[in-house]
Amino acid sequence: MEAEDLAAALVGLPVFAGLNERELGRVVEAARRRELDKDDTLFEQGDPPEAFFLLLSGRLKVGQVTPEGRHVIVRYIGPREMAGCVAVCGGLSYPGTAVAVEDSWVLAWSRMAVARLTERYPIIALNVMRIMGSRMQELQQRLREMQTERVERRIAHALARLAGQAGRRSESGVEIDFPLSRQDLAEMTGTTLHTVSRTLSAWEGQGILDLGRQRVTIVKPHAVVAIAGDLGDAA
Amino acid sequence: MEAEDLAAALVGLPVFAGLNERELGRVVEAARRRELDKDDTLFEQGDPPEAFFLLLSGRLKVGQVTPEGRHVIVRYIGPREMAGCVAVCGGLSYPGTAVAVEDSWVLAWSRMAVARLTERYPIIALNVMRIMGSRMQELQQRLREMQTERVERRIAHALARLAGQAGRRSESGVEIDFPLSRQDLAEMTGTTLHTVSRTLSAWEGQGILDLGRQRVTIVKPHAVVAIAGDLGDAA
DNA sequence: CGGAGTTTTGAAGGACGTCAACATCTGTGG
DNA sequence: CCACAGATGTTGACGTCCTTCAAAACTCCG
């Protein structure tokens, strides 16, 4: 990919909204490109934040490990999304570990480059502020779900969110477009892989889902939304 | 309180770090002061975000209500802390409702004033970015707790956090310095007031706490931290 | 003193985690 | 090409943490 193409890829991104083409070119020049193979680690929980990333292609999984060794998935990051922004915004370390769940390409700006860019183009700081605001709303919503909702609903919510982020229309419905295990879903929703397995199996029995190894296809999206929403059953 | 005193009150605040006294004066001039009586509402969930606030004195409770009518407390805000920042940072509405739990004073900047100030003093945007970064870390930590920890520990965590934010040394220990009901603690930790009552009573029996109506005093802070940390019992 | 809000405590039931065993799939190497 | 190991997924039984339901005691305030 050439520099011009990269700049083109940045057009329309909320982070760089308000910059013209030439300015985008400058921004791209300050970045390094980096390729990640599946299962490669981009940054590790606790590391000093050296860079801020933008995902060009592929998909990342950001997770945390508790002192007791329990794994939690904070979020998945798709193409044209940022990663590492929390840490670079003044954090002392990355709060989580980012791993590629597919082969991926990222753009990386060093901490210094970020400082220079935000100084030169203050609008970037405003854009980041806006994006972090919406991420905080998202986090607050998940926190509320965790506090008030049953496991079944939380799983439905997670599936609905994933379908929105990474859903691909297939012949039988909407397929989550990256390898997603029962364990992953459990770590997203604060439950166990057993409960996830049971729940998904039940839904498959009702024709709502089509399941495979590390693969979920939503056959009846409306049913999933209904479960996530407020209806207890959705036959 | 006079304008000069207000400017003095702003010195040392992370939001306005990097501004000199004269600039702080300008910032103060752009704000309106507002008094809140106990139980007054500062802003309501869903309202369009009209202003951004800084708490001068007193204490606010930010909560959300789910579509099903369950209440969740997002956070408490103490003196010198910001409120409404998520919404003003590009949100379409306030994500929660802010209510004064004590008589309070706030400084309020209208949305337009915020836009003018961040344009004139870009460092403010950078500061806000930093603050939001640390708040996001805090939120992620709570989310992790909700997913991995038992109720008992979550309550201990909540108490430890509150003691840090609003603890006042009294003769018998550290007292949470504002009215805090069992229901409030339940809404912070995702449980019921019954479970909170039972848990706190047990701890009082062990001499860890001293309880009253809407009042909690931590007699043995180390025991609370131990429960929150990793030890199952703390006699 | 009355009444509303808060707190305590008991009992019963259920949602979900834990433990255990087995099935299935994938990739690797002989 | 097949066998095997390791990862992943399924399912059942059981226990328990916690919610739900219920009732009573307590505290503050007018």
Coordinates of C-alpha atoms (C1' of nucleotides) in Angstrom, one line a residue:
Chain A
M1 CA 0.0 0.0 0.0
E2 CA 1.4 3.4 -0.9
A3 CA 1.4 6.5 1.2
E4 CA -1.3 8.1 -0.9
D5 CA -3.5 5.1 -0.6
L6 CA -3.0 5.2 3.1
A7 CA -4.0 8.8 3.3
A8 CA -7.1 8.0 1.3
A9 CA -7.8 5.2 3.9
L10 CA -7.8 7.9 6.6
V11 CA -10.4 10.1 4.9
G12 CA -13.6 10.0 6.8
L13 CA -12.2 8.7 10.0
P14 CA -13.6 10.4 13.1
V15 CA -10.1 10.7 14.6
F16 CA -8.8 12.8 11.7
A17 CA -12.0 14.7 10.8
G18 CA -11.3 18.2 9.9
L19 CA -7.9 17.7 8.3
N20 CA -7.4 18.2 4.6
E21 CA -5.6 15.8 2.3
R22 CA -2.2 17.4 2.7
E23 CA -2.5 17.3 6.5
L24 CA -3.6 13.7 6.3
G25 CA -0.4 13.1 4.3
R26 CA 1.7 14.6 7.1
V27 CA -0.2 12.4 9.6
V28 CA 0.5 9.3 7.6
E29 CA 4.2 10.2 7.3
A30 CA 4.5 10.2 11.0
A31 CA 3.2 6.7 11.3
R32 CA 4.9 3.3 10.9
R33 CA 3.1 0.4 9.4
R34 CA 3.1 -3.0 11.0
E35 CA 1.9 -6.4 10.1
L36 CA 0.5 -8.8 12.6
D37 CA -0.1 -12.5 12.1
K38 CA -3.0 -14.3 13.8
D39 CA -2.3 -14.6 17.5
D40 CA 0.5 -12.0 17.5
T41 CA 0.4 -9.6 20.4
L42 CA 0.3 -5.9 19.6
F43 CA 0.8 -4.6 23.2
E44 CA 0.7 -6.3 26.6
Q45 CA -1.2 -5.3 29.7
G46 CA 1.1 -3.3 32.0
D47 CA 3.6 -2.3 29.3
P48 CA 4.5 1.4 29.2
P49 CA 2.4 3.0 26.4
E50 CA 4.7 3.5 23.5
A51 CA 2.3 3.9 20.7
F52 CA -1.2 4.6 19.6
F53 CA -2.6 2.4 16.8
L54 CA -5.1 2.5 14.0
L55 CA -6.3 -0.8 12.6
L56 CA -6.2 -0.9 8.8
S57 CA -7.4 -4.5 8.3
G58 CA -8.0 -7.6 10.4
R59 CA -9.3 -7.7 13.9
L60 CA -7.9 -7.3 17.4
K61 CA -9.1 -8.6 20.8
V62 CA -8.3 -6.5 23.8
G63 CA -8.4 -8.4 27.1
Q64 CA -7.4 -8.1 30.7
V65 CA -6.2 -10.7 33.2
T66 CA -7.2 -10.3 36.8
P67 CA -4.7 -10.9 39.6
E68 CA -6.4 -14.2 40.2
G69 CA -5.9 -15.2 36.6
R70 CA -9.4 -14.8 35.2
H71 CA -9.5 -13.5 31.7
V72 CA -11.9 -10.8 30.6
I73 CA -12.4 -9.4 27.1
V74 CA -12.7 -5.7 27.1
R75 CA -13.6 -5.2 23.4
Y76 CA -12.9 -6.2 19.8
I77 CA -11.4 -3.7 17.4
G78 CA -12.2 -3.7 13.8
P79 CA -10.8 -2.0 10.7
R80 CA -10.7 1.9 11.0
E81 CA -10.9 1.7 14.8
M82 CA -8.3 3.0 17.2
A83 CA -6.4 1.0 19.8
G84 CA -4.2 2.0 22.7
C85 CA -5.9 5.4 23.0
V86 CA -6.6 5.1 26.7
A87 CA -3.0 4.4 27.6
V88 CA -1.5 7.1 25.3
C89 CA -3.9 9.7 26.8
G90 CA -1.8 9.9 29.9
G91 CA -1.9 6.4 31.2
L92 CA 1.2 4.9 32.8
S93 CA 0.6 1.5 31.1
Y94 CA -1.7 -0.3 28.7
P95 CA -4.7 -1.4 30.7
G96 CA -5.1 -4.5 28.6
T97 CA -3.4 -6.9 26.1
A98 CA -4.2 -6.6 22.4
V99 CA -3.9 -9.7 20.3
A100 CA -4.7 -10.2 16.6
V101 CA -7.5 -12.7 16.1
E102 CA -6.8 -12.6 12.3
D103 CA -3.9 -11.5 10.2
S104 CA -3.9 -7.7 10.5
W105 CA -2.3 -4.5 9.5
V106 CA -1.9 -1.5 11.8
L107 CA -0.6 2.0 11.6
A108 CA 1.4 3.0 14.7
W109 CA 2.2 6.5 16.0
S110 CA 4.8 6.8 18.8
R111 CA 3.9 8.7 21.9
M112 CA 6.1 11.6 20.7
A113 CA 4.5 11.6 17.3
V114 CA 1.1 11.8 18.9
A115 CA 2.2 14.7 21.1
R116 CA 3.6 16.5 18.0
L117 CA 0.5 15.9 16.0
T118 CA -2.0 17.0 18.6
E119 CA 0.0 20.1 19.1
R120 CA 0.1 20.9 15.4
Y121 CA -3.5 19.9 14.7
P122 CA -5.4 20.6 17.9
I123 CA -8.6 19.3 16.3
I124 CA -7.3 15.8 16.7
A125 CA -7.4 16.2 20.5
L126 CA -11.1 17.3 20.2
N127 CA -11.9 14.4 18.0
V128 CA -10.2 12.0 20.4
M129 CA -12.3 13.6 23.2
R130 CA -15.4 12.9 21.2
I131 CA -14.5 9.3 20.5
M132 CA -13.6 8.6 24.1
G133 CA -16.9 10.1 25.1
S134 CA -18.8 7.6 23.0
R135 CA -16.6 4.8 24.2
M136 CA -17.4 5.8 27.8
Q137 CA -21.1 5.7 27.1
E138 CA -20.6 2.2 25.6
L139 CA -18.7 1.1 28.7
Q140 CA -21.3 2.5 31.0
Q141 CA -24.0 0.6 29.1
R142 CA -22.1 -2.6 29.5
L143 CA -21.6 -2.0 33.2
R144 CA -25.3 -1.4 33.5
E145 CA -26.0 -4.6 31.7
M146 CA -23.7 -6.6 34.0
Q147 CA -25.4 -5.2 37.0
T148 CA -29.0 -5.6 36.0
E149 CA -29.3 -8.3 33.4
R150 CA -29.3 -12.1 33.4
V151 CA -26.7 -14.1 31.6
E152 CA -29.0 -15.0 28.7
R153 CA -29.6 -11.4 27.9
R154 CA -26.0 -10.4 28.2
I155 CA -25.1 -13.1 25.7
A156 CA -27.8 -11.9 23.4
H157 CA -26.5 -8.3 23.8
A158 CA -22.9 -9.4 23.0
L159 CA -24.0 -11.2 19.9
A160 CA -26.1 -8.2 18.7
R161 CA -23.1 -5.9 19.3
L162 CA -20.7 -8.3 17.5
A163 CA -23.1 -8.6 14.6
G164 CA -23.1 -4.9 14.2
Q165 CA -19.4 -4.6 14.4
A166 CA -18.4 -7.6 12.4
G167 CA -21.5 -9.1 10.9
R168 CA -21.2 -10.5 7.3
R169 CA -24.4 -11.4 5.4
S170 CA -24.2 -15.1 4.5
E171 CA -26.7 -17.3 2.8
S172 CA -28.2 -18.4 6.1
G173 CA -28.1 -15.2 8.0
V174 CA -25.6 -12.8 9.6
E175 CA -22.2 -14.5 10.4
I176 CA -19.8 -13.1 12.9
D177 CA -16.8 -12.6 10.7
F178 CA -13.9 -13.8 12.8
P179 CA -13.1 -16.9 14.9
L180 CA -15.2 -16.6 18.1
S181 CA -15.1 -19.4 20.7
R182 CA -17.6 -20.1 23.5
Q183 CA -14.9 -19.2 25.9
D184 CA -14.5 -15.8 24.2
L185 CA -18.2 -15.1 24.6
A186 CA -18.0 -16.2 28.2
E187 CA -15.2 -13.7 28.8
M188 CA -17.2 -10.9 27.2
T189 CA -20.3 -11.5 29.2
G190 CA -18.9 -12.5 32.6
T191 CA -20.0 -16.1 32.6
T192 CA -18.6 -19.6 31.9
L193 CA -18.1 -21.4 28.6
H194 CA -20.5 -24.0 29.9
T195 CA -23.4 -21.6 30.3
V196 CA -22.6 -20.0 26.9
S197 CA -22.6 -23.4 25.3
R198 CA -25.9 -24.4 26.9
T199 CA -27.5 -21.1 25.9
L200 CA -26.3 -21.1 22.3
S201 CA -27.3 -24.7 21.9
A202 CA -30.8 -23.9 23.1
W203 CA -31.0 -21.1 20.6
E204 CA -29.7 -23.3 17.8
G205 CA -32.5 -25.7 18.7
Q206 CA -35.0 -22.9 18.3
G207 CA -33.5 -22.1 14.9
I208 CA -32.2 -18.7 16.0
L209 CA -28.5 -19.5 15.5
D210 CA -26.4 -21.7 13.4
L211 CA -23.2 -22.9 15.2
G212 CA -19.8 -24.2 14.3
R213 CA -16.4 -24.4 15.8
Q214 CA -15.4 -20.9 16.7
R215 CA -18.2 -19.7 14.4
V216 CA -21.6 -18.2 15.1
T217 CA -24.2 -17.3 12.5
I218 CA -27.3 -15.5 13.5
V219 CA -30.2 -16.9 11.5
K220 CA -32.9 -14.8 13.2
P221 CA -31.4 -11.4 14.2
H222 CA -34.8 -10.1 15.4
A223 CA -35.0 -13.0 17.9
V224 CA -31.6 -12.2 19.3
V225 CA -32.5 -8.5 19.6
A226 CA -35.8 -9.5 21.2
I227 CA -34.0 -11.6 23.9
A228 CA -31.5 -8.8 24.5
G229 CA -34.4 -6.3 24.6
D230 CA -37.1 -7.2 27.0
L231 CA -38.9 -10.3 25.9
G232 CA -38.0 -13.4 27.9
D233 CA -38.8 -15.8 25.1
A234 CA -38.6 -15.4 21.4
A235 CA -40.0 -18.4 19.6
Chain B
M1 CA -17.2 33.8 46.8
E2 CA -15.5 36.4 44.6
A3 CA -14.1 35.8 41.2
E4 CA -10.5 35.9 42.4
D5 CA -11.2 33.3 45.0
L6 CA -12.8 31.2 42.4
A7 CA -9.8 31.4 40.1
A8 CA -7.7 30.4 43.1
A9 CA -10.0 27.4 43.6
L10 CA -9.2 26.3 40.1
V11 CA -5.4 26.3 40.6
G12 CA -4.0 22.8 40.6
L13 CA -7.0 21.3 38.9
P14 CA -6.0 18.7 36.2
V15 CA -8.6 20.1 33.8
F16 CA -7.0 23.6 33.8
A17 CA -3.4 22.5 34.3
G18 CA -1.1 24.6 32.2
L19 CA -3.1 27.9 32.4
N20 CA -1.7 30.9 34.2
E21 CA -3.7 33.0 36.7
R22 CA -4.9 35.5 34.1
E23 CA -6.1 32.7 31.8
L24 CA -7.8 31.0 34.8
G25 CA -9.6 34.3 35.4
R26 CA -10.9 34.3 31.9
V27 CA -12.1 30.7 32.3
V28 CA -13.9 31.7 35.5
E29 CA -15.6 34.6 33.8
A30 CA -17.1 32.3 31.2
A31 CA -18.8 30.2 33.9
R32 CA -22.0 30.7 35.9
R33 CA -22.2 29.7 39.5
R34 CA -25.1 27.7 40.7
E35 CA -26.3 26.4 44.1
L36 CA -28.0 23.1 44.6
D37 CA -29.9 22.0 47.6
K38 CA -29.8 18.4 48.7
D39 CA -31.8 16.2 46.3
D40 CA -31.8 18.9 43.6
T41 CA -31.2 17.6 40.1
L42 CA -28.4 19.1 38.1
F43 CA -29.1 17.3 34.8
E44 CA -31.4 14.5 33.8
Q45 CA -30.7 11.3 31.8
G46 CA -31.6 11.9 28.2
D47 CA -31.5 15.7 28.3
P48 CA -29.5 17.5 25.6
P49 CA -26.1 18.4 27.0
E50 CA -26.3 22.1 27.7
A51 CA -23.4 22.5 30.1
F52 CA -20.3 21.1 31.6
F53 CA -19.9 21.3 35.4
L54 CA -17.2 21.6 38.0
L55 CA -18.2 20.8 41.6
L56 CA -17.0 23.4 44.0
S57 CA -18.4 21.9 47.2
G58 CA -20.9 19.2 48.2
R59 CA -21.4 15.9 46.4
L60 CA -23.3 14.6 43.4
K61 CA -24.6 11.1 42.6
V62 CA -24.7 10.2 38.9
G63 CA -27.2 7.4 38.2
Q64 CA -28.9 5.7 35.3
V65 CA -32.3 4.0 35.1
T66 CA -32.7 1.0 32.8
P67 CA -35.7 0.7 30.5
E68 CA -37.1 -1.8 33.1
G69 CA -36.8 0.7 35.8
R70 CA -33.8 -0.6 37.7
H71 CA -31.5 2.0 39.1
V72 CA -27.7 2.0 38.8
I73 CA -25.3 4.4 40.3
V74 CA -22.5 5.2 37.9
R75 CA -20.3 7.3 40.2
Y76 CA -20.2 9.8 43.0
I77 CA -18.6 13.2 42.3
G78 CA -16.8 15.2 45.0
P79 CA -15.4 18.7 45.2
R80 CA -13.0 19.7 42.4
E81 CA -14.3 17.0 40.1
M82 CA -16.0 17.4 36.7
A83 CA -19.5 16.3 35.8
G84 CA -21.2 16.1 32.4
C85 CA -18.0 15.8 30.5
V86 CA -19.0 12.7 28.6
A87 CA -22.1 14.4 27.2
V88 CA -20.4 17.7 26.3
C89 CA -17.7 15.7 24.5
G90 CA -20.0 15.1 21.6
G91 CA -22.7 13.1 23.2
L92 CA -26.3 13.7 22.1
S93 CA -27.6 13.6 25.6
Y94 CA -26.5 13.1 29.2
P95 CA -26.1 9.4 29.8
G96 CA -27.2 9.7 33.4
T97 CA -29.0 11.8 36.0
A98 CA -26.9 13.9 38.5
V99 CA -28.5 14.6 41.8
A100 CA -27.0 16.5 44.8
V101 CA -26.7 14.2 47.9
E102 CA -25.7 17.3 49.9
D103 CA -26.1 21.0 49.5
S104 CA -23.6 21.9 46.7
W105 CA -22.1 24.6 44.6
V106 CA -21.2 24.1 41.0
L107 CA -19.5 26.1 38.2
A108 CA -21.3 25.6 34.9
W109 CA -19.9 26.3 31.4
S110 CA -22.4 26.3 28.5
R111 CA -21.6 24.2 25.5
M112 CA -20.7 27.2 23.5
A113 CA -18.4 28.5 26.3
V114 CA -16.7 25.1 26.3
A115 CA -16.2 25.3 22.6
R116 CA -14.7 28.8 22.8
L117 CA -12.4 27.9 25.7
T118 CA -11.0 24.7 24.1
E119 CA -10.4 26.6 20.9
R120 CA -8.6 29.4 22.7
Y121 CA -6.7 27.2 25.1
P122 CA -6.1 23.9 23.3
I123 CA -4.4 22.5 26.4
I124 CA -7.8 22.1 28.0
A125 CA -8.7 19.5 25.4
L126 CA -5.5 17.6 26.1
N127 CA -6.2 17.7 29.8
V128 CA -9.8 16.4 29.3
M129 CA -8.4 13.7 27.2
R130 CA -6.1 12.6 30.0
I131 CA -8.8 12.7 32.6
M132 CA -11.2 10.7 30.4
G133 CA -8.4 8.2 29.9
S134 CA -8.2 7.6 33.6
R135 CA -11.9 7.5 34.0
M136 CA -12.1 4.8 31.3
Q137 CA -9.5 2.8 33.2
E138 CA -11.6 3.1 36.3
L139 CA -14.7 2.0 34.4
Q140 CA -12.9 -1.0 32.9
Q141 CA -11.8 -2.0 36.3
R142 CA -15.3 -1.9 37.6
L143 CA -16.5 -3.9 34.6
R144 CA -13.9 -6.5 35.4
E145 CA -14.9 -6.6 39.0
M146 CA -18.6 -7.1 38.0
Q147 CA -17.6 -10.0 35.7
T148 CA -15.2 -11.8 38.0
E149 CA -15.9 -11.1 41.6
R150 CA -18.5 -12.2 44.2
V151 CA -20.9 -9.7 45.7
E152 CA -19.0 -9.6 49.0
R153 CA -15.8 -8.4 47.3
R154 CA -17.6 -5.9 45.1
I155 CA -19.1 -4.3 48.2
A156 CA -15.7 -4.2 49.9
H157 CA -14.3 -2.6 46.7
A158 CA -17.0 0.0 46.7
L159 CA -16.4 0.9 50.3
A160 CA -12.7 1.1 49.8
R161 CA -13.2 3.4 46.8
L162 CA -15.7 5.6 48.7
A163 CA -13.3 5.8 51.6
G164 CA -10.6 7.1 49.3
Q165 CA -13.0 9.6 47.7
A166 CA -15.0 10.8 50.6
G167 CA -13.4 9.3 53.8
R168 CA -13.2 11.5 56.9
R169 CA -11.2 10.4 59.8
S170 CA -13.4 10.2 62.9
E171 CA -12.7 9.0 66.4
S172 CA -13.7 5.4 65.6
G173 CA -12.2 5.1 62.1
V174 CA -12.9 6.4 58.6
E175 CA -16.4 7.6 58.0
I176 CA -18.0 7.9 54.5
D177 CA -18.7 11.6 54.6
F178 CA -22.2 11.8 53.0
P179 CA -25.5 10.0 53.4
L180 CA -25.1 6.6 51.9
S181 CA -28.0 4.1 52.1
R182 CA -27.8 0.3 51.7
Q183 CA -29.8 0.8 48.6
D184 CA -27.1 3.1 47.2
L185 CA -24.4 0.5 47.8
A186 CA -26.6 -2.1 46.2
E187 CA -27.0 0.1 43.1
M188 CA -23.2 0.6 43.0
T189 CA -22.4 -3.1 43.2
G190 CA -25.2 -4.7 41.2
T191 CA -26.9 -6.5 44.0
T192 CA -29.9 -6.0 46.3
L193 CA -30.2 -3.9 49.4
H194 CA -31.0 -7.1 51.3
T195 CA -27.6 -8.7 50.4
V196 CA -25.8 -5.4 51.3
S197 CA -27.6 -5.2 54.6
R198 CA -26.7 -8.8 55.5
T199 CA -23.1 -8.4 54.4
L200 CA -22.5 -5.1 56.3
S201 CA -24.2 -6.5 59.4
A202 CA -21.9 -9.5 59.3
W203 CA -18.9 -7.1 59.1
E204 CA -20.2 -5.0 61.9
G205 CA -20.4 -8.1 64.0
Q206 CA -16.7 -8.7 63.2
G207 CA -15.9 -5.2 64.3
I208 CA -14.9 -4.1 60.8
L209 CA -17.6 -1.5 60.4
D210 CA -19.7 0.8 62.5
L211 CA -23.1 1.3 60.9
G212 CA -25.9 3.8 61.2
R213 CA -28.8 5.1 59.1
Q214 CA -27.3 6.1 55.8
R215 CA -24.0 6.1 57.5
V216 CA -21.0 3.8 57.3
T217 CA -17.8 4.1 59.3
I218 CA -14.9 1.8 58.5
V219 CA -13.3 0.8 61.7
K220 CA -10.7 -1.6 60.2
P221 CA -9.8 -0.3 56.7
H222 CA -7.2 -3.0 56.3
A223 CA -9.8 -5.7 56.7
V224 CA -12.0 -4.1 54.0
V225 CA -9.0 -3.9 51.7
A226 CA -8.2 -7.5 52.5
I227 CA -11.7 -8.7 51.6
A228 CA -11.6 -6.6 48.4
G229 CA -8.1 -7.9 47.6
D230 CA -7.8 -11.6 47.7
L231 CA -8.3 -13.0 51.2
G232 CA -11.6 -14.7 51.7
D233 CA -11.8 -14.0 55.4
A234 CA -10.5 -11.1 57.5
A235 CA -11.0 -11.7 61.2
Chain C
dC1 C1' -46.9 10.6 68.4
dG2 C1' -47.7 9.0 63.7
dG3 C1' -45.9 7.9 59.3
dA4 C1' -42.7 7.4 55.8
dG5 C1' -38.3 5.8 54.7
dT6 C1' -34.6 2.8 56.0
dT7 C1' -32.8 -1.4 57.8
dT8 C1' -32.8 -6.1 59.6
dT9 C1' -33.8 -10.9 59.4
dG10 C1' -35.9 -15.3 58.0
dA11 C1' -37.3 -18.7 54.6
dA12 C1' -37.7 -20.6 50.0
dG13 C1' -36.5 -21.0 45.4
dG14 C1' -33.8 -20.4 41.2
dA15 C1' -30.1 -19.1 38.2
dC16 C1' -25.8 -20.2 37.4
dG17 C1' -21.1 -21.9 38.6
dT18 C1' -18.5 -26.1 39.5
dC19 C1' -17.3 -30.7 38.7
dA20 C1' -17.0 -34.5 35.7
dA21 C1' -17.2 -37.2 31.5
dC22 C1' -17.5 -37.4 26.9
dA23 C1' -17.7 -35.9 22.0
dT24 C1' -15.8 -33.5 18.1
dC25 C1' -12.8 -31.0 15.4
dT26 C1' -8.0 -29.4 13.8
dG27 C1' -3.5 -29.7 12.9
dT28 C1' 0.8 -32.4 13.0
dG29 C1' 3.9 -35.9 12.2
dG30 C1' 4.9 -40.6 11.1
Chain D
dC1 C1' -3.3 -41.4 4.7
dC2 C1' -4.0 -42.4 9.3
dA3 C1' -3.1 -41.9 14.2
dC4 C1' -2.7 -39.1 17.8
dA5 C1' -2.6 -35.1 20.8
dG6 C1' -4.5 -30.9 22.1
dA7 C1' -8.0 -27.6 21.7
dT8 C1' -12.8 -26.9 21.6
dG9 C1' -17.5 -27.9 22.5
dT10 C1' -21.5 -30.6 24.7
dT11 C1' -24.2 -32.3 28.3
dG12 C1' -25.6 -34.0 33.0
dA13 C1' -25.7 -33.7 38.0
dC14 C1' -25.1 -31.1 42.0
dG15 C1' -24.3 -27.4 45.1
dT16 C1' -24.5 -22.6 46.4
dC17 C1' -24.6 -17.8 46.2
dC18 C1' -27.8 -14.7 45.8
dT19 C1' -32.4 -13.0 44.6
dT20 C1' -37.1 -12.9 45.8
dC21 C1' -40.9 -12.8 48.9
dA22 C1' -42.4 -11.6 53.4
dA23 C1' -42.7 -9.4 57.8
dA24 C1' -41.1 -6.8 61.5
dA25 C1' -38.0 -3.4 63.9
dC26 C1' -35.9 0.8 63.8
dT27 C1' -35.0 5.9 62.9
dC28 C1' -35.9 10.4 61.7
dC29 C1' -38.9 14.3 61.1
dG30 C1' -42.8 17.0 61.2

